[in-house]
Amino acid sequence: TCSEPDPHFRLVSHRMKIYINDKVIAKPTILYIGKMPVLALPFYVFPIRRERHSGFLLPQIEVGLSEDKGRFVRNFGYYWAPNDYWDASVWADYYDQTRWIGHVEARYKLRYVLSGSASSSFMQELLNDRRRWDLKFSHRHELGRAWTAGASGDFRSDATYASDANQTIQESVNRSLHSQVWLRGRWSGRTFGLTLDRREQLDEGSVNELLPKADFSLSQRPLVSEDAELPGYLDWLSDVSHSWSARLVNDRRRSEGETTVRQGLGVSGTVRASRKILGWLNISPRVSLEQNWYDRDRTGEKFPSRFTYDAGVSARTTVYGTFFPRRLGVEAVRHIVEPSASFSWAPDFDQYFTGTGTDRFFTFSGFGSTPRERR
């Protein structure tokens, strides 16, 4: 029954058999709307087990009457859990005068191997014989200890489907659809990723795609190994470390019937050091380098390149101390002072700007604008 004192609907059965902690069998079962019987089933079985199990989704069923949609039944469905590795739910919404909607959702997981979920719904509009739908899925697969692969997708037949299908507020206000396929690996401080990515803005009607985007990085590591024997005047090299990364991008954008393609290859690295001098001052100098190649620039030149760099240094120390005022009930006050200072610098790359001061190079995924002079 519903929770109203005078119930709008109720399920009535004159004979029931109860299996403790298992199920209930009722026959016959009659659905009443108000005081009127509207549906009869010869028998009905529903589970009462506490653990995860298959069964009808009784607590979610809604039955009612709407002025604009007529009689309706919502969330009438079934949950199926055949084993410990996957389950599925199927449910439907029916509006007597306007439409019906079918939903299906499945989840699966095999620990240390794969996991994922998929959901879809289909709407049939009765007045204009229009069919609408959506589909969402995600999958992750473990390929040994170092590699993982996966895919995710979000698709809709039209921009207003989520709100018309009575989906959550979060889904209704989401105006961006994102889908991707990816492969990632991590080993010995190195990472590699390969991604195919698609983003669609529903309101603008624009599509951004990365077909593909590849990146590789080498995490920060010492310039020389710990076992290396260095002469005294080169012992500072043991405090120097470096890190590097590379990326390859094919960026494609479609908007208002026009398609633009941007392609780029980039390599960047940072060399830094950290050394204590005078026994109390930590000095950390840094130099960053970046080399990019493009398919073309704003002037029409093909395969131009851009080399930029910047540097910086920081200094910091920590001073500890304790005062003993021994006044007003205070015996001691301990303090920590951490003064620091930093300086960064980048030169002026005039050769990468046009005579009017416009950056020659396009900005897209992973490739920013040319840095300006700064201190």
mmCIF file of C-alpha atoms in Angstrom:
data_model
loop_
_atom_site.group_PDB
_atom_site.id
_atom_site.type_symbol
_atom_site.label_atom_id
_atom_site.label_comp_id
_atom_site.label_asym_id
_atom_site.label_seq_id
_atom_site.Cartn_x
_atom_site.Cartn_y
_atom_site.Cartn_z
ATOM 1 C CA THR A 1 0.000 0.000 0.000
ATOM 2 C CA CYS A 2 1.011 3.632 -0.270
ATOM 3 C CA SER A 3 1.820 5.584 2.873
ATOM 4 C CA GLU A 4 -1.282 7.801 2.902
ATOM 5 C CA PRO A 5 -3.828 7.281 5.735
ATOM 6 C CA ASP A 6 -6.477 6.712 3.051
ATOM 7 C CA PRO A 7 -4.338 4.753 0.547
ATOM 8 C CA HIS A 8 -4.448 5.699 -3.124
ATOM 9 C CA PHE A 9 -3.417 2.159 -4.090
ATOM 10 C CA ARG A 10 -2.922 -1.166 -2.399
ATOM 11 C CA LEU A 11 -2.171 -4.787 -3.205
ATOM 12 C CA VAL A 12 -4.623 -7.230 -1.646
ATOM 13 C CA SER A 13 -4.388 -11.005 -1.311
ATOM 14 C CA HIS A 14 -6.611 -13.369 0.653
ATOM 15 C CA ARG A 15 -4.144 -16.265 0.852
ATOM 16 C CA MET A 16 -0.427 -16.048 1.587
ATOM 17 C CA LYS A 17 2.328 -18.497 2.414
ATOM 18 C CA ILE A 18 5.420 -17.140 4.149
ATOM 19 C CA TYR A 19 8.833 -18.814 4.016
ATOM 20 C CA ILE A 20 10.833 -17.242 6.835
ATOM 21 C CA ASN A 21 13.830 -15.208 5.552
ATOM 22 C CA ASP A 22 13.083 -16.352 2.006
ATOM 23 C CA LYS A 23 9.887 -15.313 0.188
ATOM 24 C CA VAL A 24 6.153 -14.771 0.310
ATOM 25 C CA ILE A 25 3.698 -16.372 -2.123
ATOM 26 C CA ALA A 26 0.320 -14.667 -2.424
ATOM 27 C CA LYS A 27 -2.715 -15.717 -4.511
ATOM 28 C CA PRO A 28 -4.644 -14.200 -6.025
ATOM 29 C CA THR A 29 -3.208 -10.660 -5.878
ATOM 30 C CA ILE A 30 -5.422 -7.682 -6.762
ATOM 31 C CA LEU A 31 -4.296 -4.099 -7.340
ATOM 32 C CA TYR A 32 -6.761 -1.465 -6.104
ATOM 33 C CA ILE A 33 -6.692 2.204 -7.137
ATOM 34 C CA GLY A 34 -8.746 3.838 -4.430
ATOM 35 C CA LYS A 35 -11.590 1.369 -3.920
ATOM 36 C CA MET A 36 -11.615 0.072 -7.479
ATOM 37 C CA PRO A 37 -9.826 -3.157 -8.503
ATOM 38 C CA VAL A 38 -7.875 -2.543 -11.724
ATOM 39 C CA LEU A 39 -5.509 -5.534 -12.079
ATOM 40 C CA ALA A 40 -5.445 -9.137 -10.888
ATOM 41 C CA LEU A 41 -2.649 -11.710 -10.913
ATOM 42 C CA PRO A 42 -3.238 -15.427 -10.230
ATOM 43 C CA PHE A 43 -0.264 -15.423 -7.856
ATOM 44 C CA TYR A 44 2.599 -13.158 -6.843
ATOM 45 C CA VAL A 45 6.013 -14.024 -5.370
ATOM 46 C CA PHE A 46 8.258 -11.486 -3.682
ATOM 47 C CA PRO A 47 11.421 -12.098 -1.640
ATOM 48 C CA ILE A 48 11.940 -11.112 1.970
ATOM 49 C CA ARG A 49 15.592 -12.113 2.250
ATOM 50 C CA ARG A 50 17.917 -9.516 3.761
ATOM 51 C CA GLU A 51 20.963 -10.243 1.586
ATOM 52 C CA ARG A 52 21.391 -9.285 -2.048
ATOM 53 C CA HIS A 53 18.871 -11.242 -4.129
ATOM 54 C CA SER A 54 16.619 -11.123 -7.155
ATOM 55 C CA GLY A 55 13.088 -9.799 -6.931
ATOM 56 C CA PHE A 56 10.549 -7.176 -7.944
ATOM 57 C CA LEU A 57 11.310 -3.566 -7.034
ATOM 58 C CA LEU A 58 8.187 -3.157 -4.945
ATOM 59 C CA PRO A 59 9.192 -0.214 -2.702
ATOM 60 C CA GLN A 60 9.788 2.025 -5.723
ATOM 61 C CA ILE A 61 6.488 1.515 -7.560
ATOM 62 C CA GLU A 62 4.411 4.690 -8.008
ATOM 63 C CA VAL A 63 0.808 4.638 -9.205
ATOM 64 C CA GLY A 64 -1.232 7.789 -9.770
ATOM 65 C CA LEU A 65 -3.120 10.181 -12.005
ATOM 66 C CA SER A 66 -1.716 13.290 -13.713
ATOM 67 C CA GLU A 67 -3.761 16.029 -15.409
ATOM 68 C CA ASP A 68 -1.471 16.257 -18.453
ATOM 69 C CA LYS A 69 -0.252 12.642 -18.651
ATOM 70 C CA GLY A 70 -3.247 10.628 -17.460
ATOM 71 C CA ARG A 71 -2.932 7.487 -15.396
ATOM 72 C CA PHE A 72 0.626 6.384 -14.775
ATOM 73 C CA VAL A 73 2.706 3.604 -13.254
ATOM 74 C CA ARG A 74 6.381 4.364 -12.573
ATOM 75 C CA ASN A 75 9.366 2.259 -11.521
ATOM 76 C CA PHE A 76 7.669 -1.069 -12.081
ATOM 77 C CA GLY A 77 10.607 -3.419 -12.454
ATOM 78 C CA TYR A 78 12.684 -6.395 -11.501
ATOM 79 C CA TYR A 79 16.159 -6.796 -9.998
ATOM 80 C CA TRP A 80 18.175 -9.834 -11.087
ATOM 81 C CA ALA A 81 21.284 -11.019 -9.206
ATOM 82 C CA PRO A 82 22.290 -14.377 -10.745
ATOM 83 C CA ASN A 83 25.696 -14.563 -9.020
ATOM 84 C CA ASP A 84 28.306 -12.597 -7.080
ATOM 85 C CA TYR A 85 29.860 -10.991 -10.158
ATOM 86 C CA TRP A 86 27.050 -9.079 -11.856
ATOM 87 C CA ASP A 87 23.474 -7.923 -11.478
ATOM 88 C CA ALA A 88 20.873 -6.097 -13.554
ATOM 89 C CA SER A 89 17.710 -4.056 -13.084
ATOM 90 C CA VAL A 90 14.870 -3.623 -15.570
ATOM 91 C CA TRP A 91 11.989 -1.224 -14.944
ATOM 92 C CA ALA A 92 9.397 0.777 -16.862
ATOM 93 C CA ASP A 93 7.320 3.945 -16.612
ATOM 94 C CA TYR A 94 3.921 4.093 -18.330
ATOM 95 C CA TYR A 95 1.857 7.251 -18.893
ATOM 96 C CA ASP A 96 -1.573 6.474 -20.277
ATOM 97 C CA GLN A 97 -1.890 9.519 -22.559
ATOM 98 C CA THR A 98 1.656 10.430 -23.557
ATOM 99 C CA ARG A 99 4.446 7.837 -23.450
ATOM 100 C CA TRP A 100 6.151 4.830 -21.968
ATOM 101 C CA ILE A 101 9.802 4.507 -20.961
ATOM 102 C CA GLY A 102 11.836 1.344 -20.508
ATOM 103 C CA HIS A 103 15.055 1.265 -18.447
ATOM 104 C CA VAL A 104 17.816 -1.291 -18.036
ATOM 105 C CA GLU A 105 20.940 -1.105 -15.867
ATOM 106 C CA ALA A 106 23.694 -3.666 -15.295
ATOM 107 C CA ARG A 107 26.832 -3.771 -13.152
ATOM 108 C CA TYR A 108 29.688 -6.256 -13.060
ATOM 109 C CA LYS A 109 32.976 -6.742 -11.246
ATOM 110 C CA LEU A 110 35.635 -9.421 -11.133
ATOM 111 C CA ARG A 111 38.245 -8.310 -8.614
ATOM 112 C CA TYR A 112 41.726 -7.614 -10.018
ATOM 113 C CA VAL A 113 40.450 -8.231 -13.579
ATOM 114 C CA LEU A 114 37.574 -5.995 -14.704
ATOM 115 C CA SER A 115 34.646 -3.866 -13.577
ATOM 116 C CA GLY A 116 32.042 -1.667 -15.154
ATOM 117 C CA SER A 117 28.429 -0.693 -15.596
ATOM 118 C CA ALA A 118 25.967 0.144 -18.365
ATOM 119 C CA SER A 119 22.551 1.773 -18.393
ATOM 120 C CA SER A 120 20.105 2.680 -21.119
ATOM 121 C CA SER A 121 16.545 3.853 -21.529
ATOM 122 C CA PHE A 122 14.114 4.036 -24.438
ATOM 123 C CA MET A 123 11.107 6.348 -24.717
ATOM 124 C CA GLN A 124 8.141 5.822 -27.050
ATOM 125 C CA GLU A 125 5.962 8.928 -27.395
ATOM 126 C CA LEU A 126 2.376 7.882 -28.142
ATOM 127 C CA LEU A 127 1.048 11.094 -29.642
ATOM 128 C CA ASN A 128 3.629 11.677 -32.383
ATOM 129 C CA ASP A 129 5.123 8.146 -32.633
ATOM 130 C CA ARG A 130 8.576 9.523 -31.746
ATOM 131 C CA ARG A 131 11.350 7.295 -30.375
ATOM 132 C CA ARG A 132 14.088 8.674 -28.102
ATOM 133 C CA TRP A 133 16.884 7.033 -26.097
ATOM 134 C CA ASP A 134 20.077 7.373 -24.083
ATOM 135 C CA LEU A 135 23.046 5.120 -23.326
ATOM 136 C CA LYS A 136 25.793 5.345 -20.678
ATOM 137 C CA PHE A 137 28.540 2.863 -19.951
ATOM 138 C CA SER A 138 31.955 2.538 -18.316
ATOM 139 C CA HIS A 139 34.481 -0.300 -18.293
ATOM 140 C CA ARG A 140 37.902 -0.829 -16.716
ATOM 141 C CA HIS A 141 40.175 -3.784 -17.431
ATOM 142 C CA GLU A 142 43.389 -4.726 -15.640
ATOM 143 C CA LEU A 143 46.104 -5.940 -18.024
ATOM 144 C CA GLY A 144 48.613 -7.403 -15.632
ATOM 145 C CA ARG A 145 50.188 -5.273 -12.922
ATOM 146 C CA ALA A 146 51.403 -2.400 -15.080
ATOM 147 C CA TRP A 147 48.659 -1.755 -17.628
ATOM 148 C CA THR A 148 44.987 -0.835 -17.513
ATOM 149 C CA ALA A 149 42.511 -0.161 -20.298
ATOM 150 C CA GLY A 150 39.021 1.197 -20.273
ATOM 151 C CA ALA A 151 36.216 2.949 -22.040
ATOM 152 C CA SER A 152 33.259 5.134 -21.118
ATOM 153 C CA GLY A 153 30.459 6.672 -23.096
ATOM 154 C CA ASP A 154 27.485 9.004 -22.741
ATOM 155 C CA PHE A 155 25.050 9.309 -25.647
ATOM 156 C CA ARG A 156 21.564 10.796 -26.080
ATOM 157 C CA SER A 157 19.173 11.053 -28.983
ATOM 158 C CA ASP A 158 18.575 14.769 -28.282
ATOM 159 C CA ALA A 159 19.477 17.545 -25.847
ATOM 160 C CA THR A 160 16.243 17.529 -23.787
ATOM 161 C CA TYR A 161 15.881 13.780 -23.326
ATOM 162 C CA ALA A 162 17.163 13.666 -19.722
ATOM 163 C CA SER A 163 14.600 16.187 -18.426
ATOM 164 C CA ASP A 164 11.716 14.742 -20.473
ATOM 165 C CA ALA A 165 12.507 11.243 -19.191
ATOM 166 C CA ASN A 166 12.300 12.413 -15.541
ATOM 167 C CA GLN A 167 15.952 11.656 -14.856
ATOM 168 C CA THR A 168 17.820 13.207 -11.923
ATOM 169 C CA ILE A 169 18.479 16.941 -11.718
ATOM 170 C CA GLN A 170 22.188 16.249 -12.150
ATOM 171 C CA GLU A 171 21.545 14.462 -15.456
ATOM 172 C CA SER A 172 19.063 17.097 -16.628
ATOM 173 C CA VAL A 173 21.447 20.032 -16.136
ATOM 174 C CA ASN A 174 24.416 18.172 -17.616
ATOM 175 C CA ARG A 175 24.834 19.794 -21.028
ATOM 176 C CA SER A 176 28.050 17.978 -21.964
ATOM 177 C CA LEU A 177 28.459 14.404 -23.202
ATOM 178 C CA HIS A 178 31.876 12.824 -22.656
ATOM 179 C CA SER A 179 33.140 9.546 -24.123
ATOM 180 C CA GLN A 180 36.623 8.077 -24.249
ATOM 181 C CA VAL A 181 38.731 4.965 -24.769
ATOM 182 C CA TRP A 182 42.080 4.783 -22.984
ATOM 183 C CA LEU A 183 45.138 2.668 -22.293
ATOM 184 C CA ARG A 184 47.541 3.472 -19.432
ATOM 185 C CA GLY A 185 50.714 1.907 -18.142
ATOM 186 C CA ARG A 186 53.014 2.597 -15.188
ATOM 187 C CA TRP A 187 56.378 0.953 -14.519
ATOM 188 C CA SER A 188 59.685 1.979 -12.889
ATOM 189 C CA GLY A 189 58.708 5.649 -12.562
ATOM 190 C CA ARG A 190 57.494 5.843 -16.154
ATOM 191 C CA THR A 191 53.920 6.365 -17.323
ATOM 192 C CA PHE A 192 52.336 6.072 -20.741
ATOM 193 C CA GLY A 193 48.819 6.920 -21.816
ATOM 194 C CA LEU A 194 46.898 6.686 -25.062
ATOM 195 C CA THR A 195 43.437 8.265 -25.212
ATOM 196 C CA LEU A 196 40.646 8.712 -27.735
ATOM 197 C CA ASP A 197 38.364 11.409 -26.341
ATOM 198 C CA ARG A 198 35.112 13.046 -27.473
ATOM 199 C CA ARG A 199 33.182 15.902 -25.820
ATOM 200 C CA GLU A 200 29.911 17.250 -27.169
ATOM 201 C CA GLN A 201 28.325 20.489 -25.927
ATOM 202 C CA LEU A 202 24.574 20.032 -26.338
ATOM 203 C CA ASP A 203 23.601 23.704 -26.168
ATOM 204 C CA GLU A 204 26.313 24.920 -28.528
ATOM 205 C CA GLY A 205 26.177 21.939 -30.865
ATOM 206 C CA SER A 206 29.988 21.735 -30.866
ATOM 207 C CA VAL A 207 32.178 18.615 -30.682
ATOM 208 C CA ASN A 208 35.795 18.435 -29.476
ATOM 209 C CA GLU A 209 37.754 15.266 -30.217
ATOM 210 C CA LEU A 210 41.257 14.002 -29.454
ATOM 211 C CA LEU A 211 42.071 11.333 -32.035
ATOM 212 C CA PRO A 212 44.414 10.404 -30.434
ATOM 213 C CA LYS A 213 46.216 11.934 -27.478
ATOM 214 C CA ALA A 214 49.396 10.133 -26.365
ATOM 215 C CA ASP A 215 51.612 11.108 -23.440
ATOM 216 C CA PHE A 216 54.712 9.726 -21.780
ATOM 217 C CA SER A 217 56.413 10.900 -18.598
ATOM 218 C CA LEU A 218 59.490 10.047 -16.593
ATOM 219 C CA SER A 219 59.171 10.903 -12.914
ATOM 220 C CA GLN A 220 61.783 12.897 -11.058
ATOM 221 C CA ARG A 221 64.980 10.939 -10.485
ATOM 222 C CA PRO A 222 68.622 11.683 -9.589
ATOM 223 C CA LEU A 223 70.923 12.845 -12.354
ATOM 224 C CA VAL A 224 73.585 10.393 -11.180
ATOM 225 C CA SER A 225 73.041 7.127 -9.363
ATOM 226 C CA GLU A 226 73.623 6.853 -5.639
ATOM 227 C CA ASP A 227 76.447 4.357 -6.218
ATOM 228 C CA ALA A 228 78.397 6.660 -8.531
ATOM 229 C CA GLU A 229 81.791 7.792 -7.214
ATOM 230 C CA LEU A 230 82.251 11.512 -7.913
ATOM 231 C CA PRO A 231 85.327 13.697 -7.317
ATOM 232 C CA GLY A 232 84.950 16.249 -4.573
ATOM 233 C CA TYR A 233 84.342 19.206 -6.864
ATOM 234 C CA LEU A 234 81.382 17.359 -8.504
ATOM 235 C CA ASP A 235 79.668 16.031 -5.394
ATOM 236 C CA TRP A 236 76.882 18.601 -5.882
ATOM 237 C CA LEU A 237 75.630 16.517 -8.827
ATOM 238 C CA SER A 238 74.211 14.037 -6.335
ATOM 239 C CA ASP A 239 71.669 16.715 -5.372
ATOM 240 C CA VAL A 240 70.479 17.266 -8.946
ATOM 241 C CA SER A 241 67.370 15.523 -10.324
ATOM 242 C CA HIS A 242 65.479 15.631 -13.605
ATOM 243 C CA SER A 243 62.046 14.759 -15.016
ATOM 244 C CA TRP A 244 60.749 14.626 -18.596
ATOM 245 C CA SER A 245 57.496 14.274 -20.488
ATOM 246 C CA ALA A 246 56.322 14.026 -24.093
ATOM 247 C CA ARG A 247 52.913 14.344 -25.718
ATOM 248 C CA LEU A 248 51.347 13.897 -29.138
ATOM 249 C CA VAL A 249 47.927 15.402 -29.869
ATOM 250 C CA ASN A 250 45.559 15.363 -32.817
ATOM 251 C CA ASP A 251 42.815 17.842 -31.831
ATOM 252 C CA ARG A 252 39.675 18.137 -33.943
ATOM 253 C CA ARG A 253 36.838 20.605 -33.311
ATOM 254 C CA ARG A 254 33.510 20.892 -35.107
ATOM 255 C CA SER A 255 31.236 23.887 -34.635
ATOM 256 C CA GLU A 256 28.590 25.480 -36.855
ATOM 257 C CA GLY A 257 29.406 23.162 -39.726
ATOM 258 C CA GLU A 258 33.134 23.921 -39.707
ATOM 259 C CA THR A 259 35.905 21.494 -38.718
ATOM 260 C CA THR A 260 39.340 22.609 -37.527
ATOM 261 C CA VAL A 261 42.262 20.269 -36.911
ATOM 262 C CA ARG A 262 45.294 21.046 -34.731
ATOM 263 C CA GLN A 263 48.259 18.702 -34.403
ATOM 264 C CA GLY A 264 51.235 18.983 -32.106
ATOM 265 C CA LEU A 265 54.217 17.102 -30.687
ATOM 266 C CA GLY A 266 55.905 18.355 -27.550
ATOM 267 C CA VAL A 267 58.782 17.428 -25.239
ATOM 268 C CA SER A 268 59.415 19.157 -21.905
ATOM 269 C CA GLY A 269 61.808 18.633 -19.035
ATOM 270 C CA THR A 270 62.847 20.105 -15.726
ATOM 271 C CA VAL A 271 66.223 19.940 -13.999
ATOM 272 C CA ARG A 272 66.297 20.942 -10.367
ATOM 273 C CA ALA A 273 68.594 20.721 -7.376
ATOM 274 C CA SER A 274 68.235 21.017 -3.652
ATOM 275 C CA ARG A 275 71.235 21.711 -1.433
ATOM 276 C CA LYS A 276 71.820 23.028 2.052
ATOM 277 C CA ILE A 277 74.484 25.688 2.463
ATOM 278 C CA LEU A 278 75.883 27.330 5.590
ATOM 279 C CA GLY A 279 74.327 24.467 7.491
ATOM 280 C CA TRP A 280 70.874 26.096 7.662
ATOM 281 C CA LEU A 281 69.804 27.529 4.261
ATOM 282 C CA ASN A 282 68.098 25.284 1.640
ATOM 283 C CA ILE A 283 68.705 26.475 -1.940
ATOM 284 C CA SER A 284 66.636 24.992 -4.831
ATOM 285 C CA PRO A 285 67.486 26.191 -8.355
ATOM 286 C CA ARG A 286 65.386 25.020 -11.348
ATOM 287 C CA VAL A 287 65.551 25.156 -15.158
ATOM 288 C CA SER A 288 62.588 24.123 -17.381
ATOM 289 C CA LEU A 289 62.777 23.508 -21.126
ATOM 290 C CA GLU A 290 60.030 22.885 -23.683
ATOM 291 C CA GLN A 291 60.209 22.068 -27.393
ATOM 292 C CA ASN A 292 57.020 21.902 -29.477
ATOM 293 C CA TRP A 293 56.328 21.133 -33.125
ATOM 294 C CA TYR A 294 53.053 22.044 -34.862
ATOM 295 C CA ASP A 295 51.360 21.153 -38.135
ATOM 296 C CA ARG A 296 51.027 24.888 -38.908
ATOM 297 C CA ASP A 297 50.783 28.305 -37.263
ATOM 298 C CA ARG A 298 48.549 31.339 -37.705
ATOM 299 C CA THR A 299 50.704 32.698 -40.529
ATOM 300 C CA GLY A 300 50.223 29.511 -42.564
ATOM 301 C CA GLU A 301 53.769 28.205 -42.110
ATOM 302 C CA LYS A 302 53.824 24.402 -42.068
ATOM 303 C CA PHE A 303 55.569 22.368 -39.376
ATOM 304 C CA PRO A 304 56.924 25.298 -37.328
ATOM 305 C CA SER A 305 58.684 24.678 -34.003
ATOM 306 C CA ARG A 306 58.849 26.606 -30.744
ATOM 307 C CA PHE A 307 61.542 26.334 -28.070
ATOM 308 C CA THR A 308 60.934 28.050 -24.738
ATOM 309 C CA TYR A 309 62.610 27.944 -21.362
ATOM 310 C CA ASP A 310 62.499 29.564 -17.951
ATOM 311 C CA ALA A 311 64.418 29.327 -14.679
ATOM 312 C CA GLY A 312 64.006 30.029 -11.022
ATOM 313 C CA VAL A 313 65.549 29.646 -7.610
ATOM 314 C CA SER A 314 64.071 29.466 -4.129
ATOM 315 C CA ALA A 315 65.578 29.632 -0.660
ATOM 316 C CA ARG A 316 64.053 28.717 2.661
ATOM 317 C CA THR A 317 65.001 27.829 6.195
ATOM 318 C CA THR A 318 63.354 27.016 9.487
ATOM 319 C CA VAL A 319 64.129 28.670 12.816
ATOM 320 C CA TYR A 320 62.964 27.128 16.078
ATOM 321 C CA GLY A 321 62.971 28.814 19.443
ATOM 322 C CA THR A 322 61.382 28.955 22.879
ATOM 323 C CA PHE A 323 60.694 31.933 25.149
ATOM 324 C CA PHE A 324 60.261 31.600 28.916
ATOM 325 C CA PRO A 325 58.192 34.608 30.018
ATOM 326 C CA ARG A 326 56.968 32.929 33.242
ATOM 327 C CA ARG A 327 54.282 35.597 33.594
ATOM 328 C CA LEU A 328 50.486 35.484 33.806
ATOM 329 C CA GLY A 329 50.607 31.731 34.208
ATOM 330 C CA VAL A 330 52.574 31.188 30.973
ATOM 331 C CA GLU A 331 55.796 29.264 31.541
ATOM 332 C CA ALA A 332 57.032 28.937 27.942
ATOM 333 C CA VAL A 333 56.132 29.809 24.351
ATOM 334 C CA ARG A 334 57.573 27.782 21.495
ATOM 335 C CA HIS A 335 57.758 29.310 18.017
ATOM 336 C CA ILE A 336 58.659 28.200 14.494
ATOM 337 C CA VAL A 337 59.636 30.748 11.838
ATOM 338 C CA GLU A 338 59.869 29.625 8.174
ATOM 339 C CA PRO A 339 61.185 32.468 5.989
ATOM 340 C CA SER A 340 61.376 31.819 2.238
ATOM 341 C CA ALA A 341 62.098 33.737 -0.937
ATOM 342 C CA SER A 342 61.914 32.821 -4.625
ATOM 343 C CA PHE A 343 62.814 34.346 -7.956
ATOM 344 C CA SER A 344 61.681 33.223 -11.436
ATOM 345 C CA TRP A 345 62.600 34.466 -14.868
ATOM 346 C CA ALA A 346 61.605 33.921 -18.503
ATOM 347 C CA PRO A 347 63.057 35.775 -21.508
ATOM 348 C CA ASP A 348 61.136 37.574 -24.233
ATOM 349 C CA PHE A 349 60.357 35.285 -27.206
ATOM 350 C CA ASP A 350 59.700 38.008 -29.788
ATOM 351 C CA GLN A 351 60.349 35.638 -32.695
ATOM 352 C CA TYR A 352 57.169 33.708 -31.872
ATOM 353 C CA PHE A 353 54.861 36.739 -32.191
ATOM 354 C CA THR A 354 53.634 38.591 -35.272
ATOM 355 C CA GLY A 355 54.275 42.284 -35.870
ATOM 356 C CA THR A 356 50.942 43.112 -34.195
ATOM 357 C CA GLY A 357 51.872 41.160 -31.057
ATOM 358 C CA THR A 358 49.669 38.129 -31.825
ATOM 359 C CA ASP A 359 50.913 34.700 -30.794
ATOM 360 C CA ARG A 360 51.817 32.739 -33.928
ATOM 361 C CA PHE A 361 50.890 29.392 -32.372
ATOM 362 C CA PHE A 362 47.423 27.980 -31.724
ATOM 363 C CA THR A 363 46.314 26.910 -28.263
ATOM 364 C CA PHE A 364 44.702 23.473 -27.851
ATOM 365 C CA SER A 365 44.790 20.433 -25.578
ATOM 366 C CA GLY A 366 48.206 20.176 -23.908
ATOM 367 C CA PHE A 367 49.682 23.093 -25.884
ATOM 368 C CA GLY A 368 49.425 26.513 -24.291
ATOM 369 C CA SER A 369 50.242 29.975 -25.543
ATOM 370 C CA THR A 370 53.789 31.292 -25.896
ATOM 371 C CA PRO A 371 54.995 32.625 -22.529
ATOM 372 C CA ARG A 372 55.700 36.328 -22.157
ATOM 373 C CA GLU A 373 58.790 37.884 -20.599
ATOM 374 C CA ARG A 374 58.582 37.929 -16.829
ATOM 375 C CA ARG A 375 60.667 38.378 -13.712
#
